CSV table of N, CA and C in Angstrom, one decimal:
chain,number,residue,atom,x,y,z
A,884,ILE,N,0.9,-0.7,-0.2
A,884,ILE,CA,0.0,0.1,0.0
A,884,ILE,C,1.2,1.0,-0.1
A,885,VAL,N,0.4,2.2,-1.0
A,885,VAL,CA,1.7,3.0,-1.2
A,885,VAL,C,0.7,4.6,-0.8
A,886,PRO,N,1.2,5.4,0.7
A,886,PRO,CA,0.6,6.6,1.1
A,886,PRO,C,-0.3,7.4,-0.4
A,887,GLU,N,-1.1,8.1,-0.3
A,887,GLU,CA,-1.5,8.6,-1.6
A,887,GLU,C,-0.4,9.6,-1.8
A,888,ALA,N,0.5,10.3,-1.3
A,888,ALA,CA,1.7,11.7,-1.1
A,888,ALA,C,2.9,10.9,-2.0
A,889,ASP,N,2.4,9.3,-2.2
A,889,ASP,CA,3.4,8.9,-2.2
A,889,ASP,C,3.5,8.3,-3.9
A,890,GLN,N,2.0,8.5,-4.2
A,890,GLN,CA,2.3,7.8,-5.3
A,890,GLN,C,2.7,8.0,-6.8
A,891,SER,N,3.5,9.3,-7.1
A,891,SER,CA,4.1,9.9,-8.0
A,891,SER,C,5.4,9.0,-7.9
A,892,LYS,N,6.3,8.1,-6.8
A,892,LYS,CA,7.3,7.1,-6.4
A,892,LYS,C,7.1,6.4,-7.6
A,893,SER,N,7.7,5.5,-7.9
A,893,SER,CA,8.4,3.9,-8.4
A,893,SER,C,8.9,2.9,-7.8
A,894,TYR,N,8.4,1.7,-7.4
A,894,TYR,CA,8.6,0.9,-6.0
A,894,TYR,C,9.3,0.3,-6.7
A,895,PRO,N,9.9,-0.2,-6.8
A,895,PRO,CA,10.8,-1.5,-7.5
A,895,PRO,C,9.8,-3.0,-7.3
A,896,GLY,N,9.9,-3.7,-8.0
A,896,GLY,CA,9.0,-4.5,-8.2
A,896,GLY,C,7.3,-4.7,-7.0
A,897,ALA,N,6.9,-3.8,-7.0
A,897,ALA,CA,6.0,-3.8,-6.6
A,897,ALA,C,5.4,-3.9,-7.8
A,898,VAL,N,4.2,-4.2,-7.9
A,898,VAL,CA,3.5,-5.3,-8.8
A,898,VAL,C,1.6,-4.5,-8.2
A,899,LEU,N,1.3,-3.8,-7.2
A,899,LEU,CA,0.0,-3.9,-6.9
A,899,LEU,C,0.3,-2.6,-6.5
A,900,ARG,N,-0.2,-1.4,-6.8
A,900,ARG,CA,-0.6,-0.1,-6.5
A,900,ARG,C,-1.7,0.2,-5.6
A,901,MET,N,-2.2,0.5,-3.8
A,901,MET,CA,-3.5,0.7,-3.6
A,901,MET,C,-3.0,2.0,-2.5
A,902,THR,N,-4.3,2.6,-2.5
A,902,THR,CA,-4.3,3.3,-1.5
A,902,THR,C,-5.4,3.7,-0.3
A,903,GLU,N,-5.1,3.6,0.4
A,903,GLU,CA,-6.3,2.7,1.7
A,903,GLU,C,-6.9,3.0,1.5
A,904,ALA,N,-8.0,4.4,0.4
A,904,ALA,CA,-9.3,3.9,0.0
A,904,ALA,C,-10.0,2.9,-0.6
A,905,ASP,N,-8.5,2.2,-1.5
A,905,ASP,CA,-8.7,1.2,-2.1
A,905,ASP,C,-9.2,-0.4,-1.6
A,906,VAL,N,-8.8,-0.4,0.5
A,906,VAL,CA,-9.1,-1.5,1.1
A,906,VAL,C,-9.5,-1.1,1.6
A,907,LEU,N,-10.6,0.1,2.3
A,907,LEU,CA,-11.4,-0.1,3.2
A,907,LEU,C,-12.9,-0.6,3.1
A,908,ARG,N,-13.3,-0.6,3.4
A,908,ARG,CA,-15.1,-1.0,3.2
A,908,ARG,C,-15.6,0.4,3.3
A,909,GLU,N,-16.5,0.1,2.3
A,909,GLU,CA,-17.2,1.6,1.7
A,909,GLU,C,-18.4,2.5,3.4
A,910,GLY,N,-17.9,3.5,3.6
A,910,GLY,CA,-18.1,3.8,4.8
A,910,GLY,C,-17.5,3.8,5.8
A,911,ALA,N,-16.5,2.9,6.0
A,911,ALA,CA,-15.1,2.5,7.4
A,911,ALA,C,-14.8,3.7,7.4
A,912,SER,N,-14.0,4.3,8.3
A,912,SER,CA,-13.4,5.4,8.7
A,912,SER,C,-11.9,5.2,9.2
A,913,THR,N,-11.0,5.5,8.8
A,913,THR,CA,-9.5,5.7,8.9
A,913,THR,C,-9.2,6.6,10.1
A,914,ASP,N,-10.0,7.3,10.8
A,914,ASP,CA,-9.6,8.0,12.2
A,914,ASP,C,-9.4,7.0,13.4
A,915,VAL,N,-8.7,6.3,12.9
A,915,VAL,CA,-7.9,5.7,14.3
A,915,VAL,C,-7.8,6.4,15.6
A,916,LYS,N,-8.1,7.4,16.0
A,916,LYS,CA,-7.3,8.1,17.3
A,916,LYS,C,-8.8,8.4,17.8
A,917,HIS,N,-9.6,8.8,16.9
A,917,HIS,CA,-10.8,9.0,17.4
A,917,HIS,C,-11.5,8.0,17.5
A,918,LEU,N,-11.6,6.6,16.9
A,918,LEU,CA,-12.4,5.5,17.2
A,918,LEU,C,-11.7,4.2,18.1
A,919,PHE,N,-10.4,4.4,18.5
A,919,PHE,CA,-9.8,4.0,20.0
A,919,PHE,C,-8.2,4.8,19.9
A,920,PRO,N,-9.0,6.2,20.8
A,920,PRO,CA,-7.9,7.0,22.1
A,920,PRO,C,-7.1,6.3,22.8
A,921,ASP,N,-6.3,6.7,23.2
A,921,ASP,CA,-5.0,6.4,23.9
A,921,ASP,C,-5.3,7.2,25.2
A,922,HIS,N,-6.4,7.1,25.6
A,922,HIS,CA,-7.4,7.8,27.3
A,922,HIS,C,-8.6,8.7,26.9
A,923,LEU,N,-9.6,8.6,28.2
A,923,LEU,CA,-10.7,8.7,28.6
A,923,LEU,C,-10.5,9.9,29.4
A,924,ASP,N,-11.2,11.0,28.9
A,924,ASP,CA,-11.7,12.0,29.2
A,924,ASP,C,-13.1,12.2,30.6
A,925,LEU,N,-12.5,12.7,31.7
A,925,LEU,CA,-13.5,11.9,32.3
A,925,LEU,C,-13.4,13.4,33.4
A,926,GLY,N,-13.9,14.9,32.1
A,926,GLY,CA,-14.1,16.2,33.5
A,926,GLY,C,-12.3,16.3,33.3
A,927,ALA,N,-12.0,16.7,34.5
A,927,ALA,CA,-10.7,16.6,34.6
A,927,ALA,C,-9.8,16.2,34.4
A,928,GLN,N,-10.3,15.0,34.4
A,928,GLN,CA,-9.6,14.0,34.7
A,928,GLN,C,-9.3,12.7,33.7
A,929,GLY,N,-7.9,12.9,33.3
A,929,GLY,CA,-7.8,11.9,31.5
A,929,GLY,C,-7.4,10.1,32.3
A,930,LEU,N,-8.4,8.9,31.7
A,930,LEU,CA,-7.0,8.0,32.7
A,930,LEU,C,-6.8,7.5,31.0
A,931,ARG,N,-5.9,6.4,31.1
A,931,ARG,CA,-5.2,5.7,30.3
A,931,ARG,C,-5.9,4.5,30.1
A,932,LEU,N,-5.9,4.4,28.5
A,932,LEU,CA,-6.5,3.5,27.6
A,932,LEU,C,-5.5,2.6,27.6
A,933,SER,N,-5.5,1.6,26.8
A,933,SER,CA,-4.6,0.0,26.9
A,933,SER,C,-5.8,-0.5,25.9
A,934,TYR,N,-5.0,-0.9,24.4
A,934,TYR,CA,-6.2,-1.9,23.9
A,934,TYR,C,-5.1,-3.9,24.1
A,935,ALA,N,-5.4,-4.8,23.5
A,935,ALA,CA,-5.2,-5.8,22.9
A,935,ALA,C,-5.8,-6.8,22.3
A,936,HIS,N,-5.7,-7.4,21.9
A,936,HIS,CA,-5.6,-8.3,20.8
A,936,HIS,C,-6.2,-9.0,20.7
A,937,GLU,N,-6.5,-10.6,21.9
A,937,GLU,CA,-6.3,-11.8,22.3
A,937,GLU,C,-7.7,-12.3,22.5
A,938,PRO,N,-8.4,-12.5,21.2
A,938,PRO,CA,-10.2,-12.9,21.4
A,938,PRO,C,-10.0,-14.3,22.1
A,939,GLY,N,-11.0,-14.6,22.8
A,939,GLY,CA,-11.3,-15.5,24.3
A,939,GLY,C,-10.4,-15.1,25.5
A,940,ALA,N,-9.8,-14.3,25.2
A,940,ALA,CA,-8.6,-14.0,26.5
A,940,ALA,C,-9.3,-13.2,27.1
A,941,ASP,N,-9.7,-13.0,28.6
A,941,ASP,CA,-10.5,-11.5,30.0
A,941,ASP,C,-9.2,-10.5,28.7
A,942,LEU,N,-8.1,-10.2,28.7
A,942,LEU,CA,-7.9,-9.1,28.8
A,942,LEU,C,-8.3,-8.7,27.7
A,943,ASP,N,-9.0,-9.2,26.6
A,943,ASP,CA,-9.0,-8.6,24.8
A,943,ASP,C,-9.7,-7.7,24.6
A,944,GLY,N,-9.5,-6.2,24.6
A,944,GLY,CA,-10.7,-5.6,24.0
A,944,GLY,C,-9.6,-4.1,25.1
A,945,VAL,N,-10.2,-3.5,25.2
A,945,VAL,CA,-9.8,-1.8,26.3
A,945,VAL,C,-9.9,-2.2,27.5
A,946,SER,N,-9.3,-1.5,28.1
A,946,SER,CA,-8.6,-1.9,29.2
A,946,SER,C,-8.6,-0.1,29.4
A,947,VAL,N,-9.4,-0.3,30.6
A,947,VAL,CA,-9.7,1.1,31.5
A,947,VAL,C,-7.8,1.9,33.0
A,948,HIS,N,-7.2,2.4,32.7
A,948,HIS,CA,-6.3,2.1,34.1
A,948,HIS,C,-6.6,3.0,35.1
A,949,ILE,N,-7.0,3.1,36.5
A,949,ILE,CA,-7.8,3.6,37.2
A,949,ILE,C,-6.9,4.4,38.2
A,950,PRO,N,-6.0,5.2,38.1
A,950,PRO,CA,-4.7,5.4,39.7
A,950,PRO,C,-5.8,5.3,41.2
A,951,LEU,N,-5.2,4.2,42.1
A,951,LEU,CA,-6.0,4.6,43.2
A,951,LEU,C,-6.2,5.6,44.2
A,952,THR,N,-5.5,7.1,44.1
A,952,THR,CA,-5.8,7.7,43.6
A,952,THR,C,-7.7,8.2,43.2
A,953,LEU,N,-8.1,8.0,42.6
A,953,LEU,CA,-8.7,8.1,41.4
A,953,LEU,C,-10.1,7.3,41.9
A,954,LEU,N,-9.7,6.3,42.2
A,954,LEU,CA,-10.4,5.4,42.5
A,954,LEU,C,-12.2,5.5,43.4
A,955,TYR,N,-12.0,6.3,44.4
A,955,TYR,CA,-13.7,7.1,44.9
A,955,TYR,C,-14.0,8.6,44.3
A,956,ALA,N,-13.0,8.8,43.0
A,956,ALA,CA,-14.2,9.7,42.6
A,956,ALA,C,-14.3,9.4,41.7
A,957,LEU,N,-14.4,8.8,40.8
A,957,LEU,CA,-14.8,8.5,39.3
A,957,LEU,C,-16.6,7.8,39.9
A,958,SER,N,-17.3,8.2,38.7
A,958,SER,CA,-18.8,7.7,38.9
A,958,SER,C,-18.6,6.3,37.5
A,959,PRO,N,-19.3,5.4,37.9
A,959,PRO,CA,-19.9,4.2,36.7
A,959,PRO,C,-19.4,4.7,35.9
A,960,GLU,N,-20.8,5.1,35.4
A,960,GLU,CA,-21.3,5.7,34.4
A,960,GLU,C,-20.6,5.6,33.0
A,961,PRO,N,-19.2,6.1,32.9
A,961,PRO,CA,-18.7,6.9,31.5
A,961,PRO,C,-17.9,5.5,30.9
A,962,PHE,N,-18.0,4.7,32.3
A,962,PHE,CA,-17.5,3.8,31.3
A,962,PHE,C,-17.8,2.1,30.9
A,963,GLY,N,-19.3,2.3,30.5
A,963,GLY,CA,-20.4,1.7,30.3
A,963,GLY,C,-20.3,1.9,28.3
A,964,TRP,N,-19.7,3.4,28.1
A,964,TRP,CA,-19.7,3.6,26.9
A,964,TRP,C,-18.5,2.4,25.9
A,965,LEU,N,-17.4,2.6,26.4
A,965,LEU,CA,-16.4,1.9,26.1
A,965,LEU,C,-15.7,3.0,24.7
A,966,VAL,N,-15.6,2.6,24.1
A,966,VAL,CA,-14.1,3.7,22.9
A,966,VAL,C,-15.7,3.8,21.6
A,967,PRO,N,-15.6,4.5,21.0
A,967,PRO,CA,-16.3,4.6,19.4
A,967,PRO,C,-16.4,3.8,18.6
A,968,GLY,N,-15.1,3.4,18.6
A,968,GLY,CA,-14.9,2.1,17.7
A,968,GLY,C,-15.3,1.2,17.6
A,969,LEU,N,-15.7,0.4,19.8
A,969,LEU,CA,-16.6,-0.4,20.2
A,969,LEU,C,-17.9,0.0,20.1
A,970,ARG,N,-18.4,0.6,19.6
A,970,ARG,CA,-19.7,0.9,20.5
A,970,ARG,C,-20.7,0.3,19.8
A,971,VAL,N,-20.5,0.4,18.3
A,971,VAL,CA,-21.7,0.1,17.5
A,971,VAL,C,-22.0,-1.7,17.9
A,972,ALA,N,-20.8,-2.5,18.5
A,972,ALA,CA,-20.5,-4.0,18.3
A,972,ALA,C,-21.0,-4.1,20.1
A,973,ARG,N,-21.1,-3.3,20.0
A,973,ARG,CA,-20.7,-3.5,22.0
A,973,ARG,C,-23.1,-3.7,21.8
A,974,ILE,N,-23.3,-2.7,21.7
A,974,ILE,CA,-24.8,-2.1,21.7
A,974,ILE,C,-25.5,-3.5,20.7
A,975,GLU,N,-24.8,-3.9,19.6
A,975,GLU,CA,-25.3,-5.2,18.9
A,975,GLU,C,-24.8,-6.1,20.2
A,976,GLY,N,-24.1,-6.5,20.6
A,976,GLY,CA,-23.6,-8.0,21.2
A,976,GLY,C,-24.9,-7.8,23.0
A,977,LEU,N,-25.0,-6.7,23.3
A,977,LEU,CA,-26.3,-6.3,24.5
A,977,LEU,C,-27.6,-6.2,23.7
A,978,ILE,N,-28.3,-6.2,22.7
A,978,ILE,CA,-29.1,-6.6,21.8
A,978,ILE,C,-29.2,-8.4,21.9
A,979,ARG,N,-28.0,-8.9,21.6
A,979,ARG,CA,-28.3,-10.4,21.6
A,979,ARG,C,-28.0,-10.5,23.1
A,980,THR,N,-27.7,-9.9,24.5
A,980,THR,CA,-28.3,-11.3,25.8
A,980,THR,C,-30.2,-10.7,25.7
A,981,LEU,N,-31.0,-10.3,25.2
A,981,LEU,CA,-32.4,-9.9,25.6
A,981,LEU,C,-32.3,-10.8,25.1
A,982,PRO,N,-33.6,-11.3,26.2
A,982,PRO,CA,-34.8,-12.3,26.0
A,982,PRO,C,-35.4,-12.1,24.7
A,983,MET,N,-35.8,-13.4,24.4
A,983,MET,CA,-36.6,-13.9,23.5
A,983,MET,C,-36.9,-12.8,22.6
A,984,ASN,N,-38.4,-13.0,23.7
A,984,ASN,CA,-39.6,-11.9,23.3
A,984,ASN,C,-38.7,-10.6,23.0
A,985,LEU,N,-38.3,-9.8,24.3
A,985,LEU,CA,-37.7,-8.8,23.4
A,985,LEU,C,-36.8,-8.8,22.4
A,986,ARG,N,-36.1,-9.5,22.4
A,986,ARG,CA,-34.6,-9.6,21.4
A,986,ARG,C,-35.7,-9.5,19.4
A,987,ARG,N,-37.3,-10.4,19.8
A,987,ARG,CA,-37.2,-10.6,18.6
A,987,ARG,C,-37.9,-8.4,17.9
A,988,GLN,N,-38.3,-8.2,18.7
A,988,GLN,CA,-38.4,-6.0,18.9
A,988,GLN,C,-36.6,-5.4,17.9
A,989,CYS,N,-35.9,-6.7,18.2
A,989,CYS,CA,-34.2,-5.7,17.9
A,989,CYS,C,-33.7,-6.1,16.5
A,990,THR,N,-34.7,-6.8,15.6
A,990,THR,CA,-34.1,-7.5,14.6
A,990,THR,C,-34.6,-6.8,13.1
A,991,PRO,N,-33.7,-6.5,12.7
A,991,PRO,CA,-31.6,-7.4,12.9
A,991,PRO,C,-30.6,-6.3,14.0
A,992,ALA,N,-30.3,-6.9,15.0
A,992,ALA,CA,-29.8,-6.4,16.1
A,992,ALA,C,-28.5,-4.8,15.5
A,993,ALA,N,-27.9,-5.6,14.5
A,993,ALA,CA,-26.6,-5.4,13.7
A,993,ALA,C,-27.5,-3.7,13.3
A,994,THR,N,-28.4,-3.7,12.4
A,994,THR,CA,-29.2,-2.8,12.0
A,994,THR,C,-29.8,-1.5,13.2
A,995,TYR,N,-30.1,-2.1,14.5
A,995,TYR,CA,-30.5,-1.3,15.2
A,995,TYR,C,-29.2,-1.2,16.3
A,996,ALA,N,-28.1,-1.9,16.2
A,996,ALA,CA,-27.0,-1.4,16.9
A,996,ALA,C,-26.9,0.1,16.4
A,997,GLN,N,-26.3,0.0,15.0
A,997,GLN,CA,-26.3,1.0,14.0
A,997,GLN,C,-26.7,2.1,14.5
A,998,ALA,N,-28.2,2.5,14.1
A,998,ALA,CA,-29.1,3.2,14.4
A,998,ALA,C,-28.7,4.1,15.9
A,999,LEU,N,-29.1,2.8,16.6
A,999,LEU,CA,-28.8,3.8,18.1
A,999,LEU,C,-27.5,4.3,18.4
A,1000,ALA,N,-26.3,3.5,18.4
A,1000,ALA,CA,-24.8,4.1,18.2
A,1000,ALA,C,-25.1,6.2,17.8
A,1001,GLU,N,-25.7,5.8,16.6
A,1001,GLU,CA,-25.8,7.4,15.7
A,1001,GLU,C,-26.9,8.1,16.4
A,1002,ARG,N,-27.2,8.1,17.1
A,1002,ARG,CA,-28.3,8.4,18.3
A,1002,ARG,C,-27.9,9.3,19.6
A,1003,MET,N,-26.8,8.3,20.0
A,1003,MET,CA,-26.9,7.9,21.3
A,1003,MET,C,-25.0,8.8,21.4
A,1004,THR,N,-24.9,10.1,22.0
A,1004,THR,CA,-23.9,11.1,22.3
A,1004,THR,C,-23.3,11.4,23.9
A,1005,PRO,N,-22.5,10.3,24.0
A,1005,PRO,CA,-22.1,10.2,25.4
A,1005,PRO,C,-20.9,11.1,26.0
A,1006,PRO,N,-21.1,12.0,27.3
A,1006,PRO,CA,-21.9,11.4,27.9
A,1006,PRO,C,-23.0,11.3,28.1
A,1007,GLU,N,-24.0,10.4,28.1
A,1007,GLU,CA,-25.4,10.5,28.9
A,1007,GLU,C,-25.6,9.4,29.4
A,1008,GLY,N,-25.2,9.4,30.2
A,1008,GLY,CA,-25.9,9.2,31.8
A,1008,GLY,C,-25.2,7.6,31.5
A,1009,ASP,N,-26.0,7.0,32.4
A,1009,ASP,CA,-25.7,5.6,32.4
A,1009,ASP,C,-25.9,5.1,30.8
A,1010,PHE,N,-24.8,3.7,30.5
A,1010,PHE,CA,-25.3,3.4,28.7
A,1010,PHE,C,-26.7,2.8,28.3
A,1011,LEU,N,-26.8,1.9,29.1
A,1011,LEU,CA,-28.1,0.8,29.1
A,1011,LEU,C,-29.3,1.8,29.2
A,1012,ALA,N,-29.6,1.8,29.8
A,1012,ALA,CA,-30.1,3.3,30.5
A,1012,ALA,C,-30.7,3.8,28.7
A,1013,ALA,N,-29.4,4.8,28.6
A,1013,ALA,CA,-29.6,5.6,27.0
A,1013,ALA,C,-29.9,4.5,26.0
A,1014,ILE,N,-29.2,3.2,26.0
A,1014,ILE,CA,-30.3,2.2,24.6
A,1014,ILE,C,-32.0,2.7,25.0
A,1015,CYS,N,-31.7,1.9,26.5
A,1015,CYS,CA,-33.0,2.0,26.3
A,1015,CYS,C,-34.5,3.1,26.0
A,1016,THR,N,-34.1,4.7,26.0
A,1016,THR,CA,-34.2,5.5,25.8
A,1016,THR,C,-34.0,5.4,24.8
A,1017,HIS,N,-33.4,5.7,23.8
A,1017,HIS,CA,-33.5,6.0,22.9
A,1017,HIS,C,-34.3,4.8,22.1
A,1018,PHE,N,-34.4,3.9,22.6
A,1018,PHE,CA,-34.4,2.5,21.6
A,1018,PHE,C,-36.1,2.5,22.0
A,1019,ARG,N,-37.2,2.9,23.0
A,1019,ARG,CA,-38.3,3.6,23.0
A,1019,ARG,C,-38.6,4.3,22.2
A,1020,ALA,N,-37.6,5.6,21.8
A,1020,ALA,CA,-38.4,6.7,21.2
A,1020,ALA,C,-38.5,6.5,19.9
A,1021,MET,N,-37.6,6.0,19.2
A,1021,MET,CA,-37.6,4.8,17.8
A,1021,MET,C,-38.4,4.0,17.6
A,1022,THR,N,-39.0,3.3,18.2
A,1022,THR,CA,-39.3,2.3,18.0
A,1022,THR,C,-40.7,1.7,18.9
A,1023,GLY,N,-41.1,2.6,20.1
A,1023,GLY,CA,-42.0,2.3,21.3
A,1023,GLY,C,-42.1,1.4,22.1
A,1024,VAL,N,-41.3,0.7,21.3
A,1024,VAL,CA,-40.8,-0.3,22.2
A,1024,VAL,C,-40.4,-0.5,23.8
A,1025,VAL,N,-40.4,-0.4,25.2
A,1025,VAL,CA,-39.8,0.0,26.0
A,1025,VAL,C,-39.0,-1.5,26.8
A,1026,LEU,N,-37.8,-1.4,26.8
A,1026,LEU,CA,-36.3,-1.9,27.1
A,1026,LEU,C,-36.3,-1.3,28.8
A,1027,LYS,N,-35.6,-2.3,29.8
A,1027,LYS,CA,-35.4,-2.2,31.3
A,1027,LYS,C,-34.1,-2.4,30.9
A,1028,PRO,N,-33.0,-1.8,31.8
A,1028,PRO,CA,-31.5,-2.2,31.9
A,1028,PRO,C,-31.5,-3.7,32.3
A,1029,GLU,N,-32.1,-3.6,33.1
A,1029,GLU,CA,-32.4,-5.0,34.0
A,1029,GLU,C,-32.5,-6.1,32.7
A,1030,ASP,N,-33.1,-6.2,31.2
A,1030,ASP,CA,-33.2,-7.0,30.3
A,1030,ASP,C,-31.7,-7.2,29.7
A,1031,PHE,N,-31.1,-6.5,30.4
A,1031,PHE,CA,-29.8,-7.0,29.0
A,1031,PHE,C,-28.8,-7.9,30.3
A,1032,ASP,N,-28.1,-8.2,29.9
A,1032,ASP,CA,-27.4,-9.6,30.1
A,1032,ASP,C,-25.8,-9.5,30.2
A,1033,GLU,N,-25.1,-8.3,30.7
A,1033,GLU,CA,-23.6,-7.9,30.6
A,1033,GLU,C,-23.0,-8.3,30.6
A,1034,SER,N,-23.2,-10.1,31.7
A,1034,SER,CA,-22.0,-10.9,31.8
A,1034,SER,C,-22.3,-12.4,30.2
A,1035,LYS,N,-23.4,-12.2,29.5
A,1035,LYS,CA,-22.5,-12.8,27.7
A,1035,LYS,C,-22.0,-12.0,27.1
A,1036,LEU,N,-21.8,-10.8,27.1
A,1036,LEU,CA,-20.8,-9.8,26.6
A,1036,LEU,C,-19.5,-10.5,25.8
A,1037,GLU,N,-19.2,-10.7,24.9
A,1037,GLU,CA,-17.1,-11.3,24.6
A,1037,GLU,C,-16.9,-10.4,25.6
A,1038,ALA,N,-15.4,-10.7,26.1
A,1038,ALA,CA,-14.9,-10.0,27.1
A,1038,ALA,C,-14.6,-8.1,26.0
A,1039,HIS,N,-14.0,-8.4,24.8
A,1039,HIS,CA,-13.6,-7.1,24.3
A,1039,HIS,C,-14.7,-6.3,24.3
A,1040,LEU,N,-16.1,-6.2,24.6
A,1040,LEU,CA,-17.3,-5.7,24.5
A,1040,LEU,C,-17.2,-5.6,26.0
A,1041,ARG,N,-16.9,-5.3,26.5
A,1041,ARG,CA,-16.9,-5.5,28.2
A,1041,ARG,C,-15.4,-4.4,29.3
A,1042,PRO,N,-15.8,-2.9,29.5
A,1042,PRO,CA,-14.9,-2.0,29.8
A,1042,PRO,C,-13.8,-3.3,30.9
A,1043,ARG,N,-12.5,-3.1,31.0
A,1043,ARG,CA,-11.8,-4.0,31.5
A,1043,ARG,C,-11.2,-2.8,32.9
A,1044,LEU,N,-11.2,-3.2,33.5
A,1044,LEU,CA,-11.1,-1.8,34.8
A,1044,LEU,C,-9.2,-1.8,35.6
A,1045,VAL,N,-8.8,-1.9,35.8
A,1045,VAL,CA,-7.1,-1.7,35.9
A,1045,VAL,C,-7.2,-0.9,37.4
A,1046,LEU,N,-7.1,-0.8,38.7
A,1046,LEU,CA,-6.7,-0.2,39.5
A,1046,LEU,C,-5.1,-1.0,39.0
A,1047,GLU,N,-4.2,0.5,39.6
A,1047,GLU,CA,-3.2,0.8,39.7
A,1047,GLU,C,-2.2,1.9,40.9
A,1048,ASP,N,-1.7,0.7,41.4
A,1048,ASP,CA,-0.9,1.7,42.1
A,1048,ASP,C,-0.4,3.4,41.5
A,1049,ALA,N,0.5,3.9,42.3
A,1049,ALA,CA,1.2,5.3,41.7
A,1049,ALA,C,2.7,5.3,41.2
A,1050,ASP,N,2.8,4.0,41.3
A,1050,ASP,CA,4.1,3.3,40.2
A,1050,ASP,C,3.1,2.9,39.2
A,1051,GLY,N,2.5,2.8,38.6
A,1051,GLY,CA,1.6,1.9,37.9
A,1051,GLY,C,1.1,0.5,37.9
A,1052,LYS,N,0.9,0.4,39.0
A,1052,LYS,CA,1.9,-1.4,38.8
A,1052,LYS,C,0.1,-1.7,38.9
A,1053,ALA,N,-0.5,-3.1,38.6
A,1053,ALA,CA,-1.9,-3.1,38.6
A,1053,ALA,C,-2.0,-4.2,39.3
A,1054,LEU,N,-3.1,-3.4,40.7
A,1054,LEU,CA,-3.2,-3.4,42.0
A,1054,LEU,C,-4.1,-4.9,42.1
A,1055,ALA,N,-5.3,-4.7,40.7
A,1055,ALA,CA,-6.3,-5.3,41.1
A,1055,ALA,C,-7.4,-4.7,39.5
A,1056,GLU,N,-8.1,-5.9,39.3
A,1056,GLU,CA,-9.1,-5.6,37.8
A,1056,GLU,C,-9.8,-5.9,38.4
């Protein structure tokens, strides 16, 4: 893949020349820093984020590193929103955890997840409550936060909170 700025250069032995736009799905974003930021802004506090791609492992996905000194100063609500790059997948995963009688109201799950993510603006309080509010506004169907089963989500769709000491050593997860 040749960056657009270097399209005029010749690359010996290169058979295929493509731009980033050639390899991305239609509608895909290249704004990786926005989709997967390196920190989470919580007002005056910025919490470091790290990522792991280890499907099936508990540490798969995004980890929020929380200094011990901030433990009791943080509200739990912002963590449910994860990061923009995982939000649609998280909503879709949550829809799939609904009991069958409610899940039928949300099909196809991917379409509803995309529509909900476009309507929701973090921080909008509790993530599950925001899904319920926007879903009702879209469809008239009443969902409650307790209808969802977050324990059924894949690890990468659940926030992983890592409590750290002053030296950055993990104390608990």
